[in-house]
Amino acid sequence: MSSPLAADGPAPPLNRRFSRSKRGKLRNGTFILPGTGERVRRQITLRNPSNFDGPARTNSGSSILHLRRTYSQAATFRTAVDNTVEAWWKFWAWLHTNDAKGILKSSLAYLLGSMATFLPPIANFLGHQDSKHLVCTITVYFHPSRSQGSMQEAIILGLGAFCYAVFISVSSMATSVFFESQLGMIELGYIMVLLVFIGGGLGFVGWVKQRYNAPLVSVSCSLASLAIITVITKENAIQVGVFSNDKIVQVMKMILMGMASTTIVSLLLWPISARTELRETMINVTGSFGDMLTLITRGFLSGSEVDLKSATFVKAQNKHKTVFTKLKKNLKEAKFEHYLLGTEEEYKLQVSLATCMQGLAHSIGGLRSAALTQFSLLRESTTFGKGTPQGSRYSPQIEALVSPMSSGWQDRFAILTGLTAIEETSEEGSDADGRDDDLSRRIERQASTMSYASSTMPTVRTPSEIFSRFIMHLGPSMKSLAYTLSQILQELPFGEGPQYEIKINDNFKTSLTEALKLYSSARADALKELYKSKELDRERPESIEADFEEVAASCGHFSFSLQSFAEEMQTFLSILEDLKDRTEKDNPRTWNWLKFWRNSKARVSNSAHSIPEEEESLIQHPQVPLLPKDLPDLVIERRETQKWQAPVQAKKWSIYRRILEFALVLARDDVRFAVKVGFGASLYAMFAFIPFTRPFYQHWRGEWGLLSYMLVCAMTIGASNTTGWSRFIGTFIGAAIACFLWGITQGNPFGLAFCGWLVSLPCFYIILVKGQGPFGRFIMLTYNLSCLYAYSLSIQDVDDDDDEGGVVPIITEIALHRVVAVIAGCVWGLIITRVIWPISARNKLKDGLSLLWLRMGLIWKRDPLSNILEGESKIEYMELNEEFALQQYVLRLDNMRGAAASEFELRGPFQAKAYERIMESTNKMLDAFHAMNMVIQKDLTASEGETILLKYTADERAQLCSRISHLFQVLASSLKLEFPLSDALPDTSNARDRLLAKIFHYRKNVASAEEDPNNPVVKDEDYEMIYAFILVTGQLSEELKRVQREIENLFGVMDENLFKLT
């Protein structure tokens, strides 16, 4: 049993003896062994010794021997050999990693694709033409280093892109033939092809690429662009007005061969199952949950930030972010595999499991927020004990009240920091008969001691004493529940690979239920004892009362969040049991997604009362029609106000209304982007249809310049600069490699095939491991366009390329033509992006952040807690679609921030670090919004106690929400206008203190009226929402202050020099 914190003034001798005798260790707690369901009462530890971040130890003796060996030549040779062997074993170990396997698979697929050029049977099958290297290019874009589900998605998108390219190609040929044969106006046919099929067709490709902004969609758009440009600008049939499908058939064959090579390698060599990856990821997620839960609970119990600042916690937190992102990706890819196998029901249970994990992550976030609030309050108390700093909210008149706290700080928390050293009794001997009697006697002694101590303990007077008293009462139960949860998380949800069978102990659910009952009972008693021990009848300054209630809020919210985590774990276990029953039973495969006639009937019958599944929010976007990618949901209302509603009688004005609506459509950034991409493509392709310039276009390989233009064009100037530079450098490197290897191999097919495979290894390393796809792909693309094309020339596979050496290819000239074409396309793309409707990523980022903050201010101005009171508010706090729109909008803004760093302006470089910190704070504020929403969504109907408490604090909450909303508006205006901030911004601390003091006063009134049976009393669980509200407002205030400091550093602070009247 722990002693209370030292009270103000000298404690009675009995209390001092109690403190000295019980300071060394926390009292034993009853906990449940999850594997057996057995109740055990003993000391436990929440830290695994293997996770302890202890100091690094060095062996001085070995270092002395090392120094001696450096003077020996034999030792030097031996060291070199050892280093070589060690490097070899490291390399061998790396070859067994997923990255190495992915690189080898992709390079093998590229080697198979190159056989279309080097093997005569395959080359003859493709026909007499010079684009056979397109098979290799497809294997580079659709690489096999992906799961089976991702491969299925790639095949679907690739075939869709090919069908679209065929449609555009056939339509353009038909148009050319019609104008030539029927009208005799081939020039007009050229104009139609340029405007409709090149401008419109490629413009639509650019719109789709920007609209979905997904890697596989971008690759498919590149494939469609390649096929369209190859057929329309190189095929003479369009220029002469003759219909010919030879080129279309050749392109179809090459696309299918490339995708077949990739698919075969992906499925046969080290196949990757997204379902298996999903289970492995879930194991990692639950492991990170266990680590973070243990460390956060330890930190809260010890009152020290050491655990949360340790390398172990930082590693667990980073691991959680990484694996949770991977979880969503694997879940999406597993959907394709389940639907192909006909196991849709199993997939739906996995989605529910992932959704439950998301709830567990939010509970972990609540635990961490409460712990951080505790640490900040303890720091304030420590600082105050040493002297009141400038700006502290503690008044000097009350310094004597809590000054003794600093002298006894180490003693008071000696018990808490000693938790790490508690030894754990062997579980195997917990049921021995000889120890049962000792255990029962020990429990009786400690129970009597605890009861006596509770009656003799003095009332608490400082926030730090409230922490110690709370931990003394609830610490053992909290630690026991955390231990039970961590043990369950270590064994869930699946067993060892490669089968990853569902591993769930039948006693887990029962054990967790019993542990939760023990904890709930102990929590209620602890909170009741805690508030009984406070001196509620004393009058204190408002700031001190606020401190008392803020401490209570952090303690209460931590206990509620831990209970919420345990309840969510119960749901997790239930879903896992259902999934286990589903997988173990021999269920028939359904393929219900193919039965479209049943789906349509079900949609019609359930349309009136259907409710969208919550789980689908992880992988599907809400259906919001007619919304472009760059126009967020946040500005729908603003855009709606621009629509002019003409009177019904004024029919003559309807045409003007239609013109206005059309103009508003053209004002959308995505439409403008599609228009300018199509316009630029038409201007570039124009030279392929003018008889005077067509030879020049063909000689300098203008089709590859047009393809480079399509790849470089991006929504913002910064994004175009980034992709253009990477493609520019990649083209030079690929051309240099092609010239060098052609000179070595002299056109030998075996040497070229082997050298091409070697070149693909580092390129796929750049693409897969480094994540620089455009850079690595353009190296390979230029190499293919040079070396493989030169080999086709050398075997007389091309009729019209004598200008580049014919059967004796001039590799330098070939490479030069490709480099010039690619550079011309990149430069043209940069010009179009900069000149026609330029979109600056810097401006978009500032406007977007301002709009986001304004929307967040309006959301918080609604007062989240007023929505659960009937009739208080007609506007919901935050709907699911609105929350999803906020999250997606932040992701787009973060992409804008990355693109803005590549924009060059005369006013100076972009302040990337400052905006990175601003975005980090914005993300944290959105997390706080989401945490508040999760608390509200648990029960949308307020209980009687919650209603009383919320109505009692309505005015204070309204004032606090208005302050926060006002701060959002001021920061948004400053960022939008790039104008300095005022040095007299409103502070939220006073309004927040008034709310906390009001809750403190309410407890006073409740304590005095507790005996009246007719007076309803607020229960402890009724404080959960108001406690969460207090913590969230505290987080928002801290992050707003950080954003304010960043904006002051960017634009300064208002002073008189800014407003000189001249």
PDB file of C-alpha atoms in Angstrom, residues 8-203:
ATOM      1  CA  ASP A   8       0.690  20.824   3.826  1.00  0.00           C
ATOM      2  CA  GLY A   9       2.366  21.221   7.154  1.00  0.00           C
ATOM      3  CA  PRO A  10       3.809  18.481   9.388  1.00  0.00           C
ATOM      4  CA  ALA A  11       1.936  15.230   9.223  1.00  0.00           C
ATOM      5  CA  PRO A  12       0.947  13.354  12.369  1.00  0.00           C
ATOM      6  CA  PRO A  13       3.455  10.800  13.629  1.00  0.00           C
ATOM      7  CA  LEU A  14       1.159   7.949  12.721  1.00  0.00           C
ATOM      8  CA  ASN A  15       0.932   9.160   9.151  1.00  0.00           C
ATOM      9  CA  ARG A  16       4.697   9.590   8.916  1.00  0.00           C
ATOM     10  CA  ARG A  17       5.244   6.062  10.206  1.00  0.00           C
ATOM     11  CA  PHE A  18       2.681   4.807   7.732  1.00  0.00           C
ATOM     12  CA  SER A  19       4.405   6.655   4.935  1.00  0.00           C
ATOM     13  CA  ARG A  20       7.852   5.292   5.788  1.00  0.00           C
ATOM     14  CA  SER A  21       6.644   1.747   6.175  1.00  0.00           C
ATOM     15  CA  LYS A  22       4.640   1.601   2.963  1.00  0.00           C
ATOM     16  CA  ARG A  23       6.553   3.884   0.606  1.00  0.00           C
ATOM     17  CA  GLY A  24       8.729   1.215  -0.866  1.00  0.00           C
ATOM     18  CA  LYS A  25       6.107  -0.756  -2.780  1.00  0.00           C
ATOM     19  CA  LEU A  26       2.581  -0.576  -4.136  1.00  0.00           C
ATOM     20  CA  ARG A  27       0.040  -2.806  -2.461  1.00  0.00           C
ATOM     21  CA  ASN A  28      -0.776  -6.096  -4.125  1.00  0.00           C
ATOM     22  CA  GLY A  29      -3.617  -6.184  -6.595  1.00  0.00           C
ATOM     23  CA  THR A  30      -5.943  -9.008  -7.631  1.00  0.00           C
ATOM     24  CA  PHE A  31      -5.565  -9.839 -11.300  1.00  0.00           C
ATOM     25  CA  ILE A  32      -6.808 -12.512 -13.673  1.00  0.00           C
ATOM     26  CA  LEU A  33      -4.503 -14.921 -15.469  1.00  0.00           C
ATOM     27  CA  PRO A  34      -5.969 -14.749 -19.000  1.00  0.00           C
ATOM     28  CA  GLY A  35      -4.873 -18.240 -19.985  1.00  0.00           C
ATOM     29  CA  THR A  36      -6.592 -20.008 -17.083  1.00  0.00           C
ATOM     30  CA  GLY A  37      -9.039 -17.455 -15.691  1.00  0.00           C
ATOM     31  CA  GLU A  38      -7.507 -17.888 -12.226  1.00  0.00           C
ATOM     32  CA  ARG A  39      -7.534 -15.032  -9.718  1.00  0.00           C
ATOM     33  CA  VAL A  40      -4.122 -14.255  -8.256  1.00  0.00           C
ATOM     34  CA  ARG A  41      -3.135 -11.611  -5.730  1.00  0.00           C
ATOM     35  CA  ARG A  42       0.516 -10.679  -5.833  1.00  0.00           C
ATOM     36  CA  GLN A  43       2.984  -8.128  -7.150  1.00  0.00           C
ATOM     37  CA  ILE A  44       3.442  -7.928 -10.922  1.00  0.00           C
ATOM     38  CA  THR A  45       5.510  -5.852 -13.267  1.00  0.00           C
ATOM     39  CA  LEU A  46       4.326  -4.271 -16.488  1.00  0.00           C
ATOM     40  CA  ARG A  47       7.767  -4.080 -18.057  1.00  0.00           C
ATOM     41  CA  ASN A  48       9.531  -6.892 -19.790  1.00  0.00           C
ATOM     42  CA  PRO A  49      13.242  -6.722 -18.933  1.00  0.00           C
ATOM     43  CA  SER A  50      14.060  -7.227 -22.599  1.00  0.00           C
ATOM     44  CA  ASN A  51      12.351  -3.940 -23.402  1.00  0.00           C
ATOM     45  CA  PHE A  52      14.301  -1.913 -20.873  1.00  0.00           C
ATOM     46  CA  ASP A  53      16.298   0.876 -22.431  1.00  0.00           C
ATOM     47  CA  GLY A  54      19.314   0.507 -20.247  1.00  0.00           C
ATOM     48  CA  PRO A  55      22.684   2.060 -20.819  1.00  0.00           C
ATOM     49  CA  ALA A  56      24.902   0.459 -23.363  1.00  0.00           C
ATOM     50  CA  ARG A  57      27.664  -1.631 -21.857  1.00  0.00           C
ATOM     51  CA  THR A  58      31.115  -1.942 -23.295  1.00  0.00           C
ATOM     52  CA  ASN A  59      33.722  -4.529 -22.645  1.00  0.00           C
ATOM     53  CA  SER A  60      36.919  -2.657 -21.862  1.00  0.00           C
ATOM     54  CA  GLY A  61      38.988  -5.771 -22.137  1.00  0.00           C
ATOM     55  CA  SER A  62      37.894  -6.491 -25.660  1.00  0.00           C
ATOM     56  CA  SER A  63      38.649  -2.908 -26.676  1.00  0.00           C
ATOM     57  CA  ILE A  64      42.201  -3.224 -25.342  1.00  0.00           C
ATOM     58  CA  LEU A  65      42.687  -6.436 -27.302  1.00  0.00           C
ATOM     59  CA  HIS A  66      41.372  -4.671 -30.372  1.00  0.00           C
ATOM     60  CA  LEU A  67      43.907  -1.893 -29.952  1.00  0.00           C
ATOM     61  CA  ARG A  68      46.710  -4.420 -29.648  1.00  0.00           C
ATOM     62  CA  ARG A  69      45.641  -6.290 -32.751  1.00  0.00           C
ATOM     63  CA  THR A  70      45.779  -3.179 -34.865  1.00  0.00           C
ATOM     64  CA  TYR A  71      49.558  -3.282 -34.698  1.00  0.00           C
ATOM     65  CA  SER A  72      49.695  -6.815 -36.157  1.00  0.00           C
ATOM     66  CA  GLN A  73      49.514  -7.423 -39.894  1.00  0.00           C
ATOM     67  CA  ALA A  74      48.081 -10.874 -39.303  1.00  0.00           C
ATOM     68  CA  ALA A  75      45.381  -9.372 -37.129  1.00  0.00           C
ATOM     69  CA  THR A  76      44.639  -6.795 -39.820  1.00  0.00           C
ATOM     70  CA  PHE A  77      44.250  -9.512 -42.428  1.00  0.00           C
ATOM     71  CA  ARG A  78      42.104 -11.506 -40.050  1.00  0.00           C
ATOM     72  CA  THR A  79      39.923  -8.454 -39.417  1.00  0.00           C
ATOM     73  CA  ALA A  80      39.495  -7.921 -43.174  1.00  0.00           C
ATOM     74  CA  VAL A  81      38.473 -11.545 -43.621  1.00  0.00           C
ATOM     75  CA  ASP A  82      36.032 -11.329 -40.708  1.00  0.00           C
ATOM     76  CA  ASN A  83      34.503  -8.141 -42.100  1.00  0.00           C
ATOM     77  CA  THR A  84      34.145  -9.737 -45.518  1.00  0.00           C
ATOM     78  CA  VAL A  85      32.475 -12.825 -44.070  1.00  0.00           C
ATOM     79  CA  GLU A  86      30.212 -10.670 -41.936  1.00  0.00           C
ATOM     80  CA  ALA A  87      29.242  -8.541 -44.955  1.00  0.00           C
ATOM     81  CA  TRP A  88      28.514 -11.685 -46.947  1.00  0.00           C
ATOM     82  CA  TRP A  89      26.235 -13.088 -44.257  1.00  0.00           C
ATOM     83  CA  LYS A  90      24.446  -9.759 -43.976  1.00  0.00           C
ATOM     84  CA  PHE A  91      23.939  -9.741 -47.727  1.00  0.00           C
ATOM     85  CA  TRP A  92      22.733 -13.347 -47.600  1.00  0.00           C
ATOM     86  CA  ALA A  93      20.286 -12.439 -44.868  1.00  0.00           C
ATOM     87  CA  TRP A  94      19.067  -9.469 -46.915  1.00  0.00           C
ATOM     88  CA  LEU A  95      18.416 -11.756 -49.876  1.00  0.00           C
ATOM     89  CA  HIS A  96      15.788 -13.510 -47.756  1.00  0.00           C
ATOM     90  CA  THR A  97      13.888 -10.284 -47.068  1.00  0.00           C
ATOM     91  CA  ASN A  98      10.738  -9.263 -48.912  1.00  0.00           C
ATOM     92  CA  ASP A  99      12.524  -6.315 -50.535  1.00  0.00           C
ATOM     93  CA  ALA A 100      15.194  -8.535 -52.080  1.00  0.00           C
ATOM     94  CA  LYS A 101      12.624 -11.068 -53.252  1.00  0.00           C
ATOM     95  CA  GLY A 102      10.571  -8.299 -54.830  1.00  0.00           C
ATOM     96  CA  ILE A 103      13.598  -6.941 -56.709  1.00  0.00           C
ATOM     97  CA  LEU A 104      14.525 -10.391 -58.006  1.00  0.00           C
ATOM     98  CA  LYS A 105      10.956 -11.114 -59.086  1.00  0.00           C
ATOM     99  CA  SER A 106      10.671  -7.810 -60.936  1.00  0.00           C
ATOM    100  CA  SER A 107      14.026  -8.279 -62.669  1.00  0.00           C
ATOM    101  CA  LEU A 108      13.042 -11.776 -63.760  1.00  0.00           C
ATOM    102  CA  ALA A 109       9.771 -10.458 -65.198  1.00  0.00           C
ATOM    103  CA  TYR A 110      11.753  -7.814 -67.069  1.00  0.00           C
ATOM    104  CA  LEU A 111      14.058 -10.530 -68.442  1.00  0.00           C
ATOM    105  CA  LEU A 112      11.031 -12.498 -69.667  1.00  0.00           C
ATOM    106  CA  GLY A 113       9.623  -9.347 -71.247  1.00  0.00           C
ATOM    107  CA  SER A 114      12.875  -8.713 -73.102  1.00  0.00           C
ATOM    108  CA  MET A 115      12.509 -12.107 -74.784  1.00  0.00           C
ATOM    109  CA  ALA A 116       9.857 -10.506 -76.980  1.00  0.00           C
ATOM    110  CA  THR A 117      12.719  -8.648 -78.629  1.00  0.00           C
ATOM    111  CA  PHE A 118      15.490 -11.230 -78.495  1.00  0.00           C
ATOM    112  CA  LEU A 119      13.675 -14.527 -79.215  1.00  0.00           C
ATOM    113  CA  PRO A 120      12.777 -14.861 -82.935  1.00  0.00           C
ATOM    114  CA  PRO A 121       9.578 -16.929 -82.437  1.00  0.00           C
ATOM    115  CA  ILE A 122       8.069 -14.335 -80.091  1.00  0.00           C
ATOM    116  CA  ALA A 123       9.349 -11.452 -82.221  1.00  0.00           C
ATOM    117  CA  ASN A 124       7.769 -12.954 -85.325  1.00  0.00           C
ATOM    118  CA  PHE A 125       4.489 -13.405 -83.460  1.00  0.00           C
ATOM    119  CA  LEU A 126       4.414  -9.678 -82.697  1.00  0.00           C
ATOM    120  CA  GLY A 127       4.988  -8.775 -86.352  1.00  0.00           C
ATOM    121  CA  HIS A 128       7.369  -6.565 -88.255  1.00  0.00           C
ATOM    122  CA  GLN A 129       7.559  -3.385 -86.143  1.00  0.00           C
ATOM    123  CA  ASP A 130       9.937  -1.471 -83.893  1.00  0.00           C
ATOM    124  CA  SER A 131       7.974  -1.220 -80.625  1.00  0.00           C
ATOM    125  CA  LYS A 132       8.558  -4.680 -79.201  1.00  0.00           C
ATOM    126  CA  HIS A 133      10.403  -3.149 -76.269  1.00  0.00           C
ATOM    127  CA  LEU A 134       6.931  -2.070 -75.104  1.00  0.00           C
ATOM    128  CA  VAL A 135       6.596  -5.518 -73.479  1.00  0.00           C
ATOM    129  CA  CYS A 136       9.568  -4.717 -71.214  1.00  0.00           C
ATOM    130  CA  THR A 137       8.133  -1.304 -70.443  1.00  0.00           C
ATOM    131  CA  ILE A 138       4.864  -2.875 -69.291  1.00  0.00           C
ATOM    132  CA  THR A 139       6.726  -5.251 -66.967  1.00  0.00           C
ATOM    133  CA  VAL A 140       8.445  -2.217 -65.432  1.00  0.00           C
ATOM    134  CA  TYR A 141       5.177  -0.371 -64.847  1.00  0.00           C
ATOM    135  CA  PHE A 142       3.176  -3.431 -63.700  1.00  0.00           C
ATOM    136  CA  HIS A 143       5.945  -5.036 -61.679  1.00  0.00           C
ATOM    137  CA  PRO A 144       5.229  -8.413 -60.020  1.00  0.00           C
ATOM    138  CA  SER A 145       6.397  -7.355 -56.554  1.00  0.00           C
ATOM    139  CA  ARG A 146       2.866  -7.151 -55.253  1.00  0.00           C
ATOM    140  CA  SER A 147       0.290  -9.376 -53.625  1.00  0.00           C
ATOM    141  CA  GLN A 148      -2.160 -11.536 -55.524  1.00  0.00           C
ATOM    142  CA  GLY A 149      -4.974  -9.129 -54.728  1.00  0.00           C
ATOM    143  CA  SER A 150      -2.971  -6.163 -55.955  1.00  0.00           C
ATOM    144  CA  MET A 151      -2.068  -8.127 -59.078  1.00  0.00           C
ATOM    145  CA  GLN A 152      -5.744  -8.747 -59.752  1.00  0.00           C
ATOM    146  CA  GLU A 153      -6.451  -5.047 -59.384  1.00  0.00           C
ATOM    147  CA  ALA A 154      -3.548  -4.239 -61.723  1.00  0.00           C
ATOM    148  CA  ILE A 155      -4.890  -6.634 -64.354  1.00  0.00           C
ATOM    149  CA  ILE A 156      -8.372  -5.118 -64.145  1.00  0.00           C
ATOM    150  CA  LEU A 157      -7.059  -1.570 -64.458  1.00  0.00           C
ATOM    151  CA  GLY A 158      -4.619  -2.532 -67.199  1.00  0.00           C
ATOM    152  CA  LEU A 159      -7.339  -4.167 -69.279  1.00  0.00           C
ATOM    153  CA  GLY A 160      -9.602  -1.188 -68.708  1.00  0.00           C
ATOM    154  CA  ALA A 161      -6.853   1.166 -69.894  1.00  0.00           C
ATOM    155  CA  PHE A 162      -6.272  -0.974 -72.969  1.00  0.00           C
ATOM    156  CA  CYS A 163     -10.001  -1.038 -73.850  1.00  0.00           C
ATOM    157  CA  TYR A 164     -10.146   2.733 -73.548  1.00  0.00           C
ATOM    158  CA  ALA A 165      -7.084   3.077 -75.784  1.00  0.00           C
ATOM    159  CA  VAL A 166      -8.665   0.765 -78.372  1.00  0.00           C
ATOM    160  CA  PHE A 167     -11.851   2.817 -78.333  1.00  0.00           C
ATOM    161  CA  ILE A 168      -9.986   6.092 -78.887  1.00  0.00           C
ATOM    162  CA  SER A 169      -7.776   4.555 -81.614  1.00  0.00           C
ATOM    163  CA  VAL A 170     -10.638   2.962 -83.561  1.00  0.00           C
ATOM    164  CA  SER A 171     -12.754   6.105 -83.244  1.00  0.00           C
ATOM    165  CA  SER A 172      -9.952   8.314 -84.529  1.00  0.00           C
ATOM    166  CA  MET A 173      -9.384   5.997 -87.502  1.00  0.00           C
ATOM    167  CA  ALA A 174     -13.089   5.949 -88.302  1.00  0.00           C
ATOM    168  CA  THR A 175     -13.217   9.725 -88.146  1.00  0.00           C
ATOM    169  CA  SER A 176     -10.240  10.085 -90.465  1.00  0.00           C
ATOM    170  CA  VAL A 177     -11.711   7.584 -92.954  1.00  0.00           C
ATOM    171  CA  PHE A 178     -15.092   9.326 -92.900  1.00  0.00           C
ATOM    172  CA  PHE A 179     -13.698  12.778 -93.662  1.00  0.00           C
ATOM    173  CA  GLU A 180     -11.410  11.380 -96.366  1.00  0.00           C
ATOM    174  CA  SER A 181     -13.763   9.007 -98.169  1.00  0.00           C
ATOM    175  CA  GLN A 182     -17.114  10.733 -97.659  1.00  0.00           C
ATOM    176  CA  LEU A 183     -16.289  14.427 -97.535  1.00  0.00           C
ATOM    177  CA  GLY A 184     -12.872  14.596 -99.141  1.00  0.00           C
ATOM    178  CA  MET A 185     -11.693  16.923 -96.348  1.00  0.00           C
ATOM    179  CA  ILE A 186      -8.855  15.047 -94.670  1.00  0.00           C
ATOM    180  CA  GLU A 187      -7.512  18.267 -93.125  1.00  0.00           C
ATOM    181  CA  LEU A 188     -10.782  18.754 -91.267  1.00  0.00           C
ATOM    182  CA  GLY A 189     -10.502  15.157 -90.131  1.00  0.00           C
ATOM    183  CA  TYR A 190      -7.041  15.933 -88.732  1.00  0.00           C
ATOM    184  CA  ILE A 191      -8.505  18.814 -86.754  1.00  0.00           C
ATOM    185  CA  MET A 192     -11.254  16.596 -85.360  1.00  0.00           C
ATOM    186  CA  VAL A 193      -8.738  13.925 -84.370  1.00  0.00           C
ATOM    187  CA  LEU A 194      -6.521  16.497 -82.669  1.00  0.00           C
ATOM    188  CA  LEU A 195      -9.321  18.217 -80.776  1.00  0.00           C
ATOM    189  CA  VAL A 196     -11.567  15.295 -79.872  1.00  0.00           C
ATOM    190  CA  PHE A 197      -9.441  12.174 -79.640  1.00  0.00           C
ATOM    191  CA  ILE A 198      -6.053  13.557 -78.657  1.00  0.00           C
ATOM    192  CA  GLY A 199      -7.190  16.641 -76.771  1.00  0.00           C
ATOM    193  CA  GLY A 200     -10.329  15.096 -75.286  1.00  0.00           C
ATOM    194  CA  GLY A 201      -9.017  11.543 -74.959  1.00  0.00           C
ATOM    195  CA  LEU A 202      -5.719  12.431 -73.303  1.00  0.00           C
ATOM    196  CA  GLY A 203      -7.389  15.190 -71.292  1.00  0.00           C
TER     197      GLY A 203
END
